[in-house]
Short mmCIF file of C-alpha atoms in Angstrom, two decimals:
data_model
loop_
_atom_site.label_atom_id
_atom_site.label_comp_id
_atom_site.label_asym_id
_atom_site.label_seq_id
_atom_site.Cartn_x
_atom_site.Cartn_y
_atom_site.Cartn_z
CA MET F 556 -3.27 -31.22 -8.67
CA LYS F 557 -2.50 -30.06 -4.84
CA ARG F 558 0.84 -31.94 -4.96
CA LYS F 559 1.72 -30.47 -8.00
CA ARG F 560 0.84 -26.77 -6.99
CA ASN F 561 2.88 -27.18 -3.91
CA TYR F 562 5.89 -28.64 -6.61
CA ARG F 563 5.51 -25.63 -8.14
CA LEU F 564 5.81 -23.45 -5.25
CA PHE F 565 8.81 -25.18 -4.06
CA LEU F 566 10.66 -24.74 -7.27
CA LEU F 567 9.77 -20.97 -7.29
CA LEU F 568 10.94 -20.48 -3.41
CA LEU F 569 14.15 -22.29 -4.45
CA PHE F 570 14.68 -20.34 -7.58
CA CYS F 571 13.71 -17.07 -5.32
CA LEU F 572 16.80 -18.16 -2.69
CA PHE F 573 19.21 -18.44 -5.15
CA LEU F 574 17.98 -15.21 -6.73
CA ALA F 575 18.31 -13.51 -3.19
CA VAL F 576 22.05 -14.87 -2.62
CA THR F 577 23.04 -13.43 -5.79
CA ILE F 578 21.34 -10.11 -4.92
CA ILE F 579 23.00 -10.12 -1.61
CA TRP F 580 26.54 -11.50 -3.32
CA VAL F 581 26.49 -8.28 -5.68
CA THR F 582 25.15 -5.90 -3.34
CA ARG F 583 27.91 -6.17 -0.86
CA HIS F 584 30.49 -6.29 -4.16
CA MET F 585 29.71 -3.06 -5.37
CA GLU F 586 30.72 -0.06 -3.88
CA MET F 587 28.63 2.87 -4.31
CA GLN F 588 30.26 6.54 -4.37
CA PRO F 589 29.40 8.76 -1.69
CA SER F 590 28.33 11.30 -4.07
CA ASN F 591 26.22 9.06 -6.25
CA ARG F 592 24.47 8.03 -3.24
CA ASN F 593 23.80 11.59 -2.44
CA ILE F 594 22.37 12.13 -5.44
CA LEU F 595 19.98 9.22 -5.40
CA LEU F 596 18.40 10.50 -1.85
CA LYS F 597 17.94 13.93 -3.50
CA CYS F 598 16.01 12.92 -6.55
CA ASN F 599 12.50 12.45 -5.42
CA VAL F 600 9.91 10.50 -6.82
CA TYR F 601 8.50 13.21 -8.72
CA CYS F 602 11.35 13.47 -10.83
CA ALA F 603 11.98 9.90 -11.18
CA ILE F 604 8.12 9.56 -12.56
CA GLN F 605 8.95 12.60 -15.03
CA LEU F 606 12.16 10.86 -16.15
CA ASP F 607 9.97 7.76 -16.89
CA ASN F 608 7.96 9.76 -19.23
CA ARG F 609 4.46 9.17 -17.55
CA ALA F 610 2.04 11.93 -17.82
CA ILE F 611 1.47 13.52 -14.51
CA LYS F 612 -1.25 15.92 -13.81
CA PRO F 613 -1.28 18.03 -10.60
CA LEU F 614 -4.47 17.94 -8.64
CA SER F 615 -4.62 19.79 -5.46
CA LEU F 616 -5.60 23.43 -5.83
CA HIS F 617 -2.63 24.22 -3.37
CA GLN F 618 0.94 22.34 -3.14
CA THR F 619 2.65 22.60 0.16
CA GLU F 620 6.68 22.19 0.27
CA ARG F 621 7.36 19.03 2.23
CA GLN F 622 10.29 17.76 4.35
CA SER F 623 13.08 16.02 2.01
CA THR F 624 12.71 12.26 1.72
CA GLY F 625 16.51 12.11 2.29
CA GLU F 626 16.01 12.27 5.91
CA GLU F 627 18.83 11.20 8.02
CA GLY F 628 18.66 7.18 8.40
CA LEU F 629 15.44 6.70 6.52
CA LEU F 630 15.32 4.63 3.57
CA VAL F 631 11.79 4.86 2.22
CA PRO F 632 10.68 8.06 0.82
CA ASN F 633 8.00 10.07 2.39
CA VAL F 634 5.79 9.74 -0.71
CA ILE F 635 2.19 8.11 -1.06
CA HIS F 636 0.59 5.93 -3.71
CA PHE F 637 -2.78 4.72 -4.47
CA VAL F 638 -3.68 2.65 -7.36
CA TRP F 639 -7.03 2.52 -9.25
CA PHE F 640 -8.09 0.97 -12.25
CA GLY F 641 -11.32 0.54 -14.57
CA ASP F 642 -14.48 2.47 -14.10
CA PRO F 643 -13.72 6.16 -12.91
CA TRP F 644 -13.74 6.43 -9.49
CA SER F 645 -16.56 7.90 -7.57
CA PHE F 646 -15.12 9.22 -4.31
CA THR F 647 -16.85 8.52 -1.32
CA PHE F 648 -16.33 9.96 2.30
CA LEU F 649 -14.49 6.95 3.66
CA ASN F 650 -11.92 7.86 1.05
CA TYR F 651 -11.79 11.38 1.91
CA LEU F 652 -10.80 10.30 5.32
CA SER F 653 -8.56 7.99 4.00
CA PHE F 654 -6.67 10.82 2.05
CA LEU F 655 -7.09 13.34 4.94
CA SER F 656 -5.33 10.82 7.51
CA VAL F 657 -2.42 10.73 5.00
CA HIS F 658 -1.93 14.46 4.63
CA LYS F 659 -2.53 14.95 8.83
CA VAL F 660 -0.57 11.97 10.00
CA LEU F 661 2.34 11.34 7.19
CA SER F 662 2.51 14.89 5.52
CA PRO F 663 4.07 13.48 2.57
CA GLU F 664 5.93 15.26 -0.04
CA TYR F 665 3.61 14.03 -2.85
CA ILE F 666 0.42 11.73 -3.26
CA PHE F 667 0.24 9.67 -6.41
CA ILE F 668 -2.90 8.32 -7.95
CA HIS F 669 -1.76 5.79 -10.55
CA GLY F 670 -4.53 4.68 -12.97
CA GLU F 671 -6.16 5.63 -16.38
CA ASN F 672 -9.11 7.83 -14.52
CA ILE F 673 -9.13 10.83 -12.51
CA PRO F 674 -11.33 10.61 -9.10
CA ASN F 675 -14.76 12.60 -9.48
CA GLY F 676 -17.39 13.73 -6.95
CA TYR F 677 -18.23 16.01 -3.98
CA TRP F 678 -15.65 14.43 -1.87
CA TRP F 679 -12.92 14.15 -4.34
CA ASN F 680 -13.46 17.80 -5.02
CA ARG F 681 -13.52 18.73 -1.33
CA THR F 682 -10.14 16.46 -0.92
CA THR F 683 -8.48 18.47 -3.52
CA GLN F 684 -9.22 21.48 -1.57
CA ASP F 685 -7.87 20.09 1.86
CA VAL F 686 -5.03 17.77 0.83
CA SER F 687 -1.91 19.45 -0.86
CA ASN F 688 0.50 17.26 -3.23
CA ILE F 689 -1.79 15.12 -4.90
CA TYR F 690 -0.96 14.37 -8.67
CA HIS F 691 -2.42 12.04 -10.92
CA VAL F 692 0.09 9.51 -12.70
CA TYR F 693 -1.55 8.01 -16.18
CA ARG F 694 -0.88 4.13 -16.13
CA GLN F 695 -2.59 1.69 -17.51
CA ALA F 696 -3.55 -1.59 -15.70
CA PRO F 697 -1.33 -4.80 -16.73
CA THR F 698 -3.41 -7.17 -19.14
CA THR F 699 -1.31 -10.15 -17.94
CA ALA F 700 0.85 -11.58 -15.52
CA LEU F 701 4.62 -11.37 -16.31
CA ASN F 702 4.64 -14.91 -17.82
CA GLY F 703 1.64 -13.86 -20.10
CA GLN F 704 -1.00 -15.67 -18.16
CA PRO F 705 -4.50 -13.93 -17.46
CA PHE F 706 -5.32 -12.49 -14.63
CA LYS F 707 -8.02 -14.79 -12.47
CA PHE F 708 -9.03 -12.09 -10.45
CA LYS F 709 -9.09 -8.23 -11.68
CA GLU F 710 -7.47 -7.24 -8.34
CA HIS F 711 -4.41 -9.23 -8.85
CA LYS F 712 -3.80 -6.30 -11.41
CA SER F 713 -3.35 -3.86 -8.94
CA ASP F 714 -1.38 -6.29 -6.96
CA LEU F 715 1.12 -6.63 -9.64
CA ALA F 716 0.80 -2.85 -10.28
CA ARG F 717 1.60 -1.32 -6.71
CA LEU F 718 4.75 -3.96 -6.16
CA GLN F 719 6.16 -2.65 -9.51
CA ILE F 720 5.32 1.26 -8.75
CA ILE F 721 7.07 0.81 -4.96
CA LEU F 722 10.00 -1.21 -6.61
CA SER F 723 10.55 1.32 -9.42
CA TYR F 724 10.01 4.61 -7.40
CA GLY F 725 10.03 3.62 -3.43
CA GLY F 726 7.64 5.06 -0.99
CA ILE F 727 4.19 3.67 0.88
CA TYR F 728 1.54 2.10 -1.19
CA LEU F 729 -2.00 2.19 0.36
CA ASP F 730 -5.44 0.62 -0.07
CA LYS F 731 -8.11 3.25 -0.58
CA ASP F 732 -9.72 2.63 2.72
CA MET F 733 -6.92 2.61 4.81
CA ILE F 734 -6.73 5.45 7.44
CA VAL F 735 -3.43 6.31 8.86
CA LEU F 736 -3.10 6.62 12.41
CA LYS F 737 0.39 7.50 13.13
CA SER F 738 3.66 8.28 11.71
CA PHE F 739 5.50 5.85 9.66
CA ASN F 740 8.97 7.16 10.16
CA GLN F 741 10.13 4.13 12.67
CA LEU F 742 9.39 2.05 9.44
CA ARG F 743 10.62 3.98 7.05
CA LYS F 744 14.25 2.85 8.54
CA TYR F 745 13.58 -0.76 6.52
CA GLN F 746 14.15 -1.23 3.08
CA THR F 747 10.88 -3.13 2.75
CA VAL F 748 7.72 -3.44 4.89
CA PHE F 749 4.61 -5.82 5.07
CA GLY F 750 2.43 -6.54 7.45
CA ARG F 751 0.94 -9.68 8.55
CA GLU F 752 -2.77 -10.66 7.63
CA THR F 753 -3.14 -14.14 8.72
CA LYS F 754 -0.73 -16.78 9.87
CA TYR F 755 0.67 -17.96 6.36
CA ALA F 756 -0.35 -14.63 4.36
CA LEU F 757 0.93 -10.95 4.25
CA THR F 758 -1.06 -7.73 3.30
CA ASN F 759 -0.26 -5.86 0.51
CA SER F 760 -2.74 -3.21 1.53
CA VAL F 761 0.05 -1.32 2.96
CA ILE F 762 3.40 -1.76 1.57
CA LEU F 763 6.99 0.42 2.59
CA GLY F 764 9.74 0.07 0.16
CA GLN F 765 12.92 1.75 -0.88
CA LYS F 766 13.42 2.14 -4.66
CA GLU F 767 14.95 -1.02 -5.98
CA ALA F 768 14.82 -3.09 -2.86
CA PRO F 769 16.28 -6.51 -3.10
CA PHE F 770 12.97 -8.32 -1.47
CA LEU F 771 10.38 -6.77 -3.91
CA LYS F 772 12.73 -7.66 -7.11
CA ILE F 773 12.15 -11.24 -5.85
CA LEU F 774 8.45 -10.72 -5.38
CA ASN F 775 8.30 -9.18 -8.84
CA LEU F 776 9.68 -12.25 -10.45
CA ALA F 777 7.01 -14.46 -8.61
CA TYR F 778 4.68 -13.04 -11.22
CA TYR F 779 6.59 -15.37 -13.84
CA ALA F 780 4.95 -18.43 -12.12
CA TYR F 781 1.62 -17.00 -11.70
CA ASN F 782 -0.85 -19.92 -12.13
CA GLY F 783 -3.56 -18.01 -14.40
CA PRO F 784 -7.15 -19.70 -14.29
CA THR F 785 -6.01 -21.75 -11.11
CA GLU F 786 -4.54 -18.83 -9.56
CA THR F 787 -5.97 -18.87 -5.79
CA TRP F 788 -6.53 -15.34 -4.46
CA THR F 789 -4.14 -15.16 -2.01
CA GLY F 790 -1.28 -17.48 -4.05
CA THR F 791 1.26 -14.75 -5.40
CA SER F 792 0.06 -11.79 -4.23
CA LEU F 793 -0.27 -12.82 -0.34
CA ARG F 794 1.13 -16.36 0.47
CA VAL F 795 4.54 -16.22 -1.35
CA PRO F 796 5.78 -12.63 0.57
CA ASP F 797 4.94 -14.87 3.68
CA SER F 798 7.15 -17.23 2.33
CA MET F 799 9.63 -15.45 1.20
CA SER F 800 9.82 -13.53 4.63
CA ARG F 801 10.33 -16.64 6.57
CA ILE F 802 13.24 -17.54 4.10
CA LEU F 803 14.81 -13.91 3.91
CA PRO F 804 14.13 -12.39 6.90
CA ALA F 805 16.87 -9.90 6.59
CA MET F 806 15.25 -8.18 3.45
CA VAL F 807 11.99 -7.36 4.91
CA HIS F 808 10.32 -6.19 8.52
CA VAL F 809 6.80 -7.99 8.92
CA GLU F 810 4.63 -5.92 11.32
CA GLN F 811 2.36 -8.72 13.05
CA ASP F 812 -0.41 -6.78 14.05
CA THR F 813 -0.56 -3.26 13.44
CA PHE F 814 -1.43 -2.60 9.64
CA ASN F 815 -4.40 -4.89 8.42
CA ARG F 816 -6.42 -4.54 11.83
CA PRO F 817 -9.04 -5.19 12.38
CA LEU F 818 -9.50 -8.47 10.40
CA TRP F 819 -12.60 -8.71 8.33
CA ASN F 820 -14.30 -11.32 11.12
CA ASP F 821 -13.78 -8.50 13.76
CA LEU F 822 -15.76 -5.78 11.35
CA LYS F 823 -18.98 -5.81 13.76
CA VAL F 824 -16.71 -5.42 17.11
CA TYR F 825 -14.92 -2.58 15.57
CA PHE F 826 -17.89 -0.86 13.97
CA HIS F 827 -20.26 -0.89 16.75
CA GLY F 828 -17.87 -2.10 19.94
CA SER F 829 -14.88 -1.37 21.57
CA TYR F 830 -11.38 -2.20 19.39
CA ASN F 831 -8.24 -1.26 21.13
CA TRP F 832 -6.53 0.89 18.37
CA SER F 833 -3.77 2.43 20.21
CA ARG F 834 -1.39 0.39 18.69
CA LEU F 835 -2.23 0.63 15.15
CA TYR F 836 -0.09 2.50 12.40
CA ALA F 837 -3.22 2.16 10.39
CA THR F 838 -6.35 0.75 10.06
CA HIS F 839 -7.79 -0.89 7.30
CA VAL F 840 -11.58 -0.53 7.14
CA TRP F 841 -12.66 -3.29 4.36
CA ALA F 842 -15.39 -1.24 2.73
CA ARG F 843 -16.19 -3.96 0.18
CA LYS F 844 -16.42 -6.60 3.23
CA ALA F 845 -18.51 -4.31 5.44
CA LYS F 846 -21.56 -3.67 2.57
CA GLN F 847 -21.33 -7.60 2.05
CA THR F 848 -21.77 -8.23 5.74
CA GLY F 849 -24.52 -5.41 5.68
CA LEU F 850 -22.61 -2.83 8.04
CA ALA F 851 -23.39 0.70 6.74
CA LEU F 852 -20.31 2.86 5.98
CA PRO F 853 -20.71 6.76 7.09
CA LYS F 854 -21.39 9.32 3.87
CA SER F 855 -20.85 12.46 5.63
CA PRO F 856 -19.55 13.97 8.94
CA ASP F 857 -22.97 14.11 10.08
CA ASP F 858 -22.88 10.12 10.31
CA ILE F 859 -19.62 9.85 12.37
CA ARG F 860 -20.66 12.59 14.73
CA HIS F 861 -22.31 10.40 17.38
CA TRP F 862 -21.29 6.86 15.92
CA ASN F 863 -20.82 4.77 18.96
CA GLY F 864 -17.53 2.26 18.70
CA SER F 865 -14.10 2.17 17.87
CA PHE F 866 -14.91 2.95 14.05
CA GLY F 867 -16.50 6.50 15.28
CA GLU F 868 -13.40 7.41 17.24
CA ILE F 869 -11.33 6.68 14.46
CA THR F 870 -13.09 8.97 12.07
CA ARG F 871 -13.52 11.78 14.33
CA PHE F 872 -10.23 11.41 15.41
CA ILE F 873 -8.91 12.08 11.71
CA TYR F 874 -11.99 14.57 10.79
CA TYR F 875 -12.30 16.35 14.14
CA GLY F 876 -8.83 16.38 15.63
CA PRO F 877 -7.53 14.38 18.90
CA ASN F 878 -9.40 16.66 20.94
CA ASP F 879 -12.71 15.44 19.36
CA VAL F 880 -12.47 11.87 20.05
CA VAL F 881 -15.14 10.40 22.30
#
């Protein structure tokens, strides 16, 4: 069984390599007129989704005009995407901190929440007051992979959706328990950016991508080889991107240790000890893993005010500002 799975993965990678060569050849032989390029840069994500006939609802109590996505030399639009499928999203203080960090650190043009339901709860109401330019984009969860195979894990529905959202519109995808710590502008000059999770797997908790980026096109095709009932947790979502990044390094930039850190096995040190977070673009709180290991998550500002450890420093940095980090 293992040999058969490896053979199928080899065929998939061989096909993806052929496709990548074809995309590179076509790209180099297609001349885009300067006027068309300018139009593409100026047409923002909000315009693109309107043209896609999706239902959009503004959620923030105030809107703020932000800098255009067409900054000199930056390929990835400064637009944030979150994805939530399933039951209505009961917003937590941690979710609030995630959105607040995006607002304060990245100052995006738009923040889009893709899914069937609009979040609710006290901390959601606070978010709509404190964070501007949030929009809900109605989107149903995919029911099967691209080859018609059922998803073995419900999380794989979101994995496919986030990939296709960035592929279709461009921008930055974030998990809802990510906290942004510094500007992504140095990364937005690349067509596609992933972070490393383990030695043989990338993370999709953060994805930066230009609209129609070739690397994302290839990854999308990998879902035609989704294994259905025998699929592994990391297979198509994390291990295939890693394999493709090694074959096609010119198509993707991989951040080795600045996105998905700390990992789940460092959470106790992160929560109640000292963890060096000075180099991180963003930190992953791993909310579900934390609960599974008995680590309490903050429910209000009172919980972080005197929280000892690096996690307390980070949450105070976002909530109160840099002068209140202790």
